[in-house]
CSV table of C-alpha atoms in Angstrom, one decimal:
chain,number,residue,atom,x,y,z
A,1,MET,CA,10.0,-22.4,-1.4
A,2,LYS,CA,12.6,-21.7,1.2
A,3,SER,CA,11.2,-21.9,4.7
A,4,TYR,CA,12.5,-20.4,7.9
A,5,ASN,CA,12.6,-21.4,11.3
A,6,ASN,CA,13.9,-19.6,14.6
A,7,LEU,CA,13.1,-16.0,13.5
A,8,TYR,CA,11.6,-14.9,16.9
A,9,PHE,CA,14.7,-14.4,18.7
A,10,ASP,CA,15.7,-11.8,15.9
A,11,ILE,CA,12.4,-10.0,15.9
A,12,ILE,CA,12.3,-9.6,19.9
A,13,SER,CA,16.2,-8.6,20.2
A,14,LEU,CA,16.7,-5.2,21.9
A,15,LYS,CA,18.9,-4.1,19.1
A,16,ASN,CA,15.8,-4.6,16.7
A,17,LEU,CA,13.5,-3.2,19.2
A,18,ILE,CA,15.6,-0.1,19.0
A,19,LEU,CA,15.8,0.1,15.2
A,20,ALA,CA,11.8,-0.6,15.2
A,21,TYR,CA,11.3,2.2,18.0
A,22,GLN,CA,13.1,4.7,15.5
A,23,LYS,CA,11.1,3.7,12.5
A,24,ALA,CA,7.9,4.1,14.3
A,25,ARG,CA,8.7,7.6,15.7
A,26,LYS,CA,10.0,9.0,12.3
A,27,GLY,CA,8.0,12.0,11.5
A,28,LYS,CA,6.0,11.7,14.9
A,29,THR,CA,8.7,13.2,17.5
A,30,LYS,CA,6.1,16.0,18.5
A,31,ARG,CA,3.2,13.7,19.3
A,32,ASN,CA,2.3,13.2,22.7
A,33,TYR,CA,2.3,9.5,22.8
A,34,VAL,CA,5.7,9.5,21.6
A,35,ARG,CA,7.0,11.7,24.3
A,36,GLU,CA,5.0,9.8,26.9
A,37,PHE,CA,6.9,6.5,25.7
A,38,GLU,CA,10.4,8.1,25.6
A,39,GLU,CA,10.0,9.7,29.1
A,40,ASN,CA,11.1,6.0,30.1
A,41,LEU,CA,12.4,4.7,26.9
A,42,ALA,CA,14.9,2.2,28.1
A,43,TYR,CA,12.2,0.9,30.8
A,44,ASN,CA,9.5,0.6,28.2
A,45,LEU,CA,11.8,-0.9,25.6
A,46,LYS,CA,12.7,-3.6,28.2
A,47,VAL,CA,9.3,-4.4,29.3
A,48,LEU,CA,8.0,-4.9,25.6
A,49,HIS,CA,11.2,-6.9,25.2
A,50,ASP,CA,10.3,-9.1,28.3
A,51,GLU,CA,6.7,-9.6,27.3
A,52,LEU,CA,7.8,-10.5,23.8
A,53,LYS,CA,10.2,-13.0,25.2
A,54,ASN,CA,7.8,-14.4,27.8
A,55,GLN,CA,5.1,-14.6,25.4
A,56,THR,CA,2.5,-12.3,27.4
A,57,TYR,CA,2.6,-9.5,25.0
A,58,LYS,CA,-1.0,-8.6,23.8
A,59,PRO,CA,-1.6,-5.7,21.8
A,60,GLU,CA,-4.2,-2.8,22.8
A,61,PRO,CA,-7.4,-2.4,21.2
A,62,LEU,CA,-7.3,-0.3,17.9
A,63,LYS,CA,-8.5,3.4,17.8
A,64,THR,CA,-10.9,3.6,14.9
A,65,PHE,CA,-11.9,6.8,13.5
A,66,ILE,CA,-13.5,8.1,10.0
A,67,LEU,CA,-10.8,10.1,7.8
A,68,ARG,CA,-12.2,12.3,5.3
A,69,ASP,CA,-9.9,13.7,2.6
A,70,PRO,CA,-12.3,13.9,0.8
A,71,LYS,CA,-12.5,10.5,0.4
A,72,THR,CA,-14.2,8.6,3.4
A,73,ARG,CA,-12.0,6.0,4.8
A,74,ARG,CA,-12.2,4.0,8.2
A,75,ILE,CA,-8.6,4.0,10.0
A,76,SER,CA,-7.7,1.9,12.6
A,77,LYS,CA,-5.0,3.1,14.5
A,78,SER,CA,-2.4,0.9,16.9
A,79,ALA,CA,-0.8,2.0,20.2
A,80,PHE,CA,2.9,3.5,19.8
A,81,ARG,CA,4.3,0.2,21.5
A,82,ASP,CA,2.4,-2.0,19.3
A,83,ARG,CA,3.8,0.0,16.0
A,84,ILE,CA,7.2,-0.7,17.3
A,85,VAL,CA,6.2,-4.6,17.4
A,86,HIS,CA,5.0,-4.0,13.9
A,87,HIS,CA,8.1,-2.3,12.8
A,88,ALA,CA,10.2,-5.5,14.6
A,89,LEU,CA,8.1,-8.0,13.0
A,90,CYS,CA,8.6,-6.3,9.6
A,91,ASN,CA,12.1,-5.7,9.8
A,92,ILE,CA,13.0,-9.4,10.0
A,93,ILE,CA,10.4,-11.1,7.8
A,94,GLU,CA,9.6,-8.6,5.0
A,95,PRO,CA,12.9,-9.2,3.4
A,96,LEU,CA,12.4,-12.7,3.0
A,97,PHE,CA,8.9,-12.3,1.6
A,98,ASP,CA,10.1,-9.3,-0.8
A,99,LYS,CA,12.8,-11.5,-2.5
A,100,THR,CA,9.7,-13.6,-4.0
A,101,PHE,CA,7.5,-10.3,-5.0
A,102,ILE,CA,7.6,-9.9,-8.8
A,103,TYR,CA,9.7,-6.8,-9.9
A,104,ASP,CA,6.4,-4.9,-10.8
A,105,SER,CA,4.8,-5.3,-7.5
A,106,CYS,CA,5.0,-1.3,-7.0
A,107,ALA,CA,3.6,-0.4,-3.4
A,108,ASN,CA,5.1,-0.1,-0.1
A,109,ARG,CA,8.7,-1.5,-1.1
A,110,LYS,CA,12.2,0.0,-0.7
A,111,GLY,CA,13.1,1.6,-4.2
A,112,LYS,CA,9.2,1.4,-5.7
A,113,GLY,CA,6.1,3.6,-5.6
A,114,THR,CA,4.1,5.5,-7.6
A,115,LEU,CA,6.7,6.9,-9.9
A,116,PHE,CA,8.5,3.9,-10.1
A,117,ALA,CA,5.0,2.3,-11.5
A,118,LEU,CA,4.4,5.3,-13.8
A,119,ASN,CA,7.6,5.0,-15.3
A,120,ARG,CA,7.1,1.2,-15.9
A,121,PHE,CA,3.7,2.0,-17.6
A,122,ASN,CA,5.4,4.7,-19.9
A,123,ILE,CA,8.1,1.7,-20.8
A,124,PHE,CA,5.3,-1.0,-21.4
A,125,GLN,CA,3.0,1.4,-23.4
A,126,ARG,CA,6.0,2.4,-25.8
A,127,ARG,CA,6.5,-1.4,-26.4
A,128,VAL,CA,3.0,-2.8,-26.8
A,129,THR,CA,2.3,0.0,-29.0
A,130,HIS,CA,5.4,-0.2,-31.0
A,131,ASN,CA,6.5,3.2,-29.7
A,132,LEU,CA,3.2,4.9,-29.6
A,133,SER,CA,2.6,4.0,-33.7
A,134,LYS,CA,-0.3,1.1,-33.1
A,135,GLU,CA,-3.4,0.9,-31.2
A,136,ALA,CA,-3.3,-1.3,-27.8
A,137,PHE,CA,-5.4,-2.0,-24.7
A,138,CYS,CA,-5.2,-2.1,-21.1
A,139,LEU,CA,-7.2,-4.2,-18.5
A,140,LYS,CA,-7.4,-1.6,-15.7
A,141,ALA,CA,-8.8,-3.4,-12.8
A,142,ASP,CA,-9.0,-3.3,-9.0
A,143,VAL,CA,-9.9,-5.5,-6.1
A,144,LYS,CA,-13.3,-4.7,-4.5
A,145,HIS,CA,-13.0,-3.6,-0.6
A,146,TYR,CA,-9.9,-5.3,-0.8
A,147,PHE,CA,-8.5,-5.0,2.9
A,148,GLN,CA,-12.2,-5.4,4.2
A,149,GLU,CA,-12.2,-8.7,2.4
A,150,VAL,CA,-8.7,-10.1,3.1
A,151,ASP,CA,-9.7,-14.0,4.4
A,152,ARG,CA,-6.9,-14.0,7.4
A,153,ASP,CA,-7.0,-17.9,7.6
A,154,VAL,CA,-5.9,-17.9,3.7
A,155,LEU,CA,-3.4,-15.2,4.5
A,156,LEU,CA,-2.0,-17.2,7.3
A,157,SER,CA,-2.0,-20.6,5.1
A,158,ILE,CA,0.4,-18.5,2.7
A,159,ILE,CA,2.6,-17.0,5.3
A,160,LYS,CA,3.0,-20.8,7.0
A,161,ARG,CA,4.5,-21.9,3.6
A,162,LYS,CA,7.4,-19.9,4.3
A,163,ILE,CA,7.6,-19.3,8.0
A,164,LYS,CA,7.8,-22.0,10.2
A,165,CYS,CA,9.0,-20.4,13.3
A,166,LYS,CA,5.7,-21.0,15.8
A,167,LYS,CA,6.3,-18.1,18.1
A,168,THR,CA,6.5,-15.7,15.0
A,169,LEU,CA,3.5,-17.3,13.8
A,170,CYS,CA,1.6,-16.8,17.1
A,171,LEU,CA,2.9,-13.1,17.2
A,172,ILE,CA,1.6,-12.7,13.5
A,173,GLU,CA,-2.0,-14.2,14.6
A,174,LEU,CA,-2.1,-11.9,17.3
A,175,ILE,CA,-1.7,-8.8,15.1
A,176,LEU,CA,-4.1,-10.0,12.6
A,177,ASN,CA,-6.6,-10.8,14.8
A,178,ASN,CA,-6.6,-7.7,16.8
A,179,PHE,CA,-9.2,-6.4,14.8
A,180,SER,CA,-12.7,-6.6,15.6
A,181,ASP,CA,-13.8,-7.6,12.1
A,182,ILE,CA,-14.6,-11.2,11.3
A,183,LYS,CA,-12.5,-10.9,8.0
A,184,GLY,CA,-10.1,-8.5,6.7
A,185,MET,CA,-7.0,-5.9,7.9
A,186,PRO,CA,-7.1,-2.6,9.5
A,187,LEU,CA,-6.2,0.4,7.2
A,188,GLY,CA,-3.4,2.1,8.9
A,189,ASN,CA,-1.3,-0.4,10.0
A,190,LEU,CA,2.2,-1.1,8.8
A,191,THR,CA,1.8,-5.0,8.8
A,192,SER,CA,-1.5,-4.4,6.9
A,193,GLN,CA,0.5,-2.6,4.0
A,194,PHE,CA,3.1,-5.6,4.1
A,195,PHE,CA,0.4,-8.4,4.4
A,196,ALA,CA,-1.5,-6.9,1.5
A,197,ASN,CA,1.4,-7.6,-0.6
A,198,VAL,CA,2.1,-11.1,0.7
A,199,TYR,CA,-1.8,-11.7,0.0
A,200,LEU,CA,-1.9,-10.4,-3.8
A,201,ASN,CA,1.4,-11.8,-4.3
A,202,GLU,CA,-0.5,-14.9,-5.2
A,203,LEU,CA,-2.3,-13.2,-8.0
A,204,ASP,CA,1.1,-11.7,-9.1
A,205,GLN,CA,2.5,-15.3,-9.3
A,206,PHE,CA,-0.7,-16.4,-11.3
A,207,VAL,CA,-0.7,-13.9,-13.6
A,208,LYS,CA,3.2,-14.1,-14.8
A,209,HIS,CA,3.7,-17.8,-14.4
A,210,LYS,CA,0.5,-19.0,-15.1
A,211,LEU,CA,-1.1,-16.9,-17.6
A,212,LYS,CA,2.3,-15.7,-19.0
A,213,VAL,CA,1.3,-12.2,-19.2
A,214,LYS,CA,4.2,-9.7,-20.1
A,215,TYR,CA,3.1,-6.0,-19.2
A,216,TYR,CA,1.3,-6.4,-15.9
A,217,ILE,CA,1.8,-3.8,-12.9
A,218,ARG,CA,0.3,-3.8,-9.4
A,219,TYR,CA,-0.1,-0.9,-7.1
A,220,VAL,CA,-1.9,-2.5,-3.7
A,221,ASP,CA,-5.0,-3.4,-5.0
A,222,ASP,CA,-4.9,-1.7,-8.3
A,223,PHE,CA,-3.3,-3.5,-11.3
A,224,ILE,CA,-3.3,-3.1,-14.9
A,225,ILE,CA,-2.3,-5.4,-18.2
A,226,LEU,CA,-1.6,-4.0,-21.5
A,227,HIS,CA,-1.5,-6.1,-24.7
A,228,LYS,CA,-2.3,-5.4,-28.2
A,229,SER,CA,-5.5,-7.6,-28.3
A,230,ASN,CA,-8.6,-6.7,-26.1
A,231,LEU,CA,-9.9,-10.0,-26.8
A,232,LYS,CA,-7.1,-11.5,-25.2
A,233,LEU,CA,-7.2,-9.0,-22.2
A,234,GLY,CA,-11.2,-10.2,-21.9
A,235,GLU,CA,-9.9,-13.8,-21.5
A,236,TRP,CA,-7.5,-12.8,-19.0
A,237,LYS,CA,-9.9,-11.2,-17.1
A,238,ASP,CA,-12.2,-14.1,-16.7
A,239,GLU,CA,-9.4,-16.2,-15.6
A,240,ILE,CA,-8.2,-13.6,-13.0
A,241,CYS,CA,-11.6,-13.1,-11.7
A,242,ASN,CA,-12.0,-17.1,-11.3
A,243,PHE,CA,-8.6,-17.3,-9.4
A,244,LEU,CA,-9.3,-14.3,-7.3
A,245,LYS,CA,-12.6,-16.1,-6.3
A,246,GLU,CA,-11.7,-19.5,-5.9
A,247,ARG,CA,-8.1,-18.9,-4.1
A,248,LEU,CA,-8.1,-15.9,-2.3
A,249,ASN,CA,-11.9,-15.2,-1.6
A,250,LEU,CA,-11.9,-11.7,-3.5
A,251,GLU,CA,-13.3,-10.3,-6.6
A,252,ILE,CA,-12.7,-7.5,-8.8
A,253,HIS,CA,-14.8,-4.4,-8.7
A,254,PRO,CA,-17.2,-4.7,-11.6
A,255,ASP,CA,-17.7,-0.8,-12.1
A,256,LYS,CA,-13.7,0.1,-11.9
A,257,SER,CA,-12.4,-2.8,-13.9
A,258,LYS,CA,-12.5,-2.4,-17.6
A,259,ILE,CA,-10.8,-2.8,-20.9
A,260,ILE,CA,-9.9,0.4,-22.8
A,261,SER,CA,-7.6,1.6,-25.9
A,262,LEU,CA,-4.5,3.2,-24.5
A,263,SER,CA,-5.3,6.2,-26.6
A,264,LYS,CA,-8.0,7.2,-24.8
A,265,GLY,CA,-6.1,7.7,-21.6
A,266,VAL,CA,-5.8,5.2,-18.5
A,267,ASP,CA,-6.5,6.0,-14.6
A,268,PHE,CA,-3.3,4.8,-12.7
A,269,VAL,CA,-1.3,5.7,-9.6
A,270,GLY,CA,-3.0,9.2,-9.6
A,271,PHE,CA,-2.7,9.9,-13.2
A,272,ARG,CA,-4.5,10.0,-16.3
A,273,ILE,CA,-2.0,8.8,-18.9
A,274,PHE,CA,-2.4,9.5,-22.4
A,275,TYR,CA,0.1,8.6,-25.2
A,276,HIS,CA,1.9,11.9,-25.3
A,277,PHE,CA,1.2,13.3,-22.0
A,278,LYS,CA,-0.6,12.9,-18.5
A,279,ILE,CA,-2.8,14.7,-16.3
A,280,LEU,CA,-3.7,14.7,-12.6
A,281,ARG,CA,-7.0,12.6,-11.6
A,282,LYS,CA,-9.5,15.0,-10.5
A,283,ARG,CA,-9.8,13.0,-7.3
A,284,ASN,CA,-6.5,14.0,-6.2
A,285,ILE,CA,-7.0,17.5,-7.0
A,286,ARG,CA,-10.2,17.4,-5.0
A,287,LYS,CA,-8.0,16.3,-2.2
A,288,ILE,CA,-5.5,19.1,-1.9
A,289,LEU,CA,-8.2,21.4,-2.3
A,290,TYR,CA,-9.9,20.1,0.5
A,291,LYS,CA,-6.7,20.3,2.5
A,292,LEU,CA,-6.8,23.9,1.8
A,293,LYS,CA,-10.5,24.6,2.7
A,294,GLN,CA,-9.5,23.0,6.0
A,295,ILE,CA,-6.7,25.3,6.8
A,296,LYS,CA,-9.0,28.3,5.6
A,297,ARG,CA,-11.3,27.0,8.3
A,298,ASN,CA,-8.5,26.5,11.0
A,299,LYS,CA,-9.0,22.7,10.8
A,300,ILE,CA,-5.7,21.8,10.6
A,301,THR,CA,-2.2,23.9,11.3
A,302,GLU,CA,0.0,25.3,8.7
A,303,ASP,CA,2.7,22.8,9.5
A,304,LYS,CA,0.1,19.9,8.8
A,305,PHE,CA,-0.8,21.3,5.6
A,306,GLU,CA,2.7,22.1,4.4
A,307,GLU,CA,3.5,18.3,5.3
A,308,SER,CA,0.6,17.1,3.2
A,309,PHE,CA,1.5,19.5,0.3
A,310,ASN,CA,5.1,19.0,0.1
A,311,GLY,CA,4.3,15.3,-0.2
A,312,TRP,CA,1.4,15.9,-2.8
A,313,TYR,CA,3.5,18.2,-5.1
A,314,ALA,CA,6.4,16.0,-5.3
A,315,TYR,CA,4.0,13.7,-7.1
A,316,ALA,CA,1.8,16.2,-8.9
A,317,ILE,CA,4.7,17.9,-10.8
A,318,TRP,CA,5.3,14.7,-13.0
A,319,ALA,CA,1.6,15.6,-14.6
A,320,ASN,CA,1.4,17.9,-17.5
A,321,SER,CA,-0.8,20.2,-15.5
A,322,TYR,CA,0.6,23.7,-15.5
A,323,ASN,CA,-2.6,25.6,-15.4
A,324,VAL,CA,-3.9,23.6,-12.5
A,325,MET,CA,-0.6,23.8,-10.6
A,326,LYS,CA,-0.3,27.4,-10.9
A,327,LEU,CA,-3.9,28.1,-9.6
A,328,LEU,CA,-3.2,26.0,-6.7
A,329,LEU,CA,0.0,27.8,-5.7
A,330,ASP,CA,-1.9,31.1,-6.3
A,331,ASN,CA,-4.6,29.8,-3.6
A,332,ILE,CA,-2.0,29.1,-1.3
A,333,GLN,CA,-0.3,32.0,-1.4
A,334,GLN,CA,-3.4,34.0,-0.8
A,335,THR,CA,-4.1,31.8,2.3
A,336,SER,CA,-0.7,32.5,3.9
């Protein structure tokens, strides 16, 4: 594995910090904390640069809150200046790691995403069933409490195999340890999304190169394997469980991990996928209905709802759910 030294100067350069600032403000230009930072933009960026250069930079404590949309999640939010540092770090080190990731690691990567994962599933499903003419099976699994259970020491040991720059490693440790819990990573940080891929790339490599699995897709902590034999999937499941426990201190969720016939439909990336059609999962329908209730109760603005709905709609139109979509659109028109 190729390793990298002397990355720190590139990370903290003013050119990279300006690019990181532009990324951090995207979609948030009306927020007060962004406007405050921009009142003395040149000065604030110079101060941040000097702190990083002198290694006196210290991230501010995370602001933690509970988000219900409608699933309850604990979100930890970094200060805006710290988000700039996160982007600056990822600008430089993400491309170095990304080239080592497997093709079918689909989350939080350029050119990938939920629709990419959905398309790969469709391709694999046709191949393993001989164009939907034969029965095949799917191991559908997810990692139990993934972000909460990441072992930061193990994560750092993985990172250190590739990055040898001591100052860069110190910055990464600062970011990782700016979290009150003994282990895990905060939901809500850009760096957490990136490090989540670094950590589970160990699993991807094991599955693809040790187990020699052909039809495997991972999206964050959800993964699926397709095969014509349910017995073979059972063997692989046991080996994956052992690998996760021994190497990454993780376990798959016992209630959400099972082997099922593809003909019965598989829940993946927000859809329930059958041989000839796919529908939206009930959870995703509840999510947008919850947002609709919030706007009716004046708990969120129309702009905020429109932003959420547009993102949801661009994703939802890939389902064969005409009646559901029509009902939702009718409800929205009545609200407006």
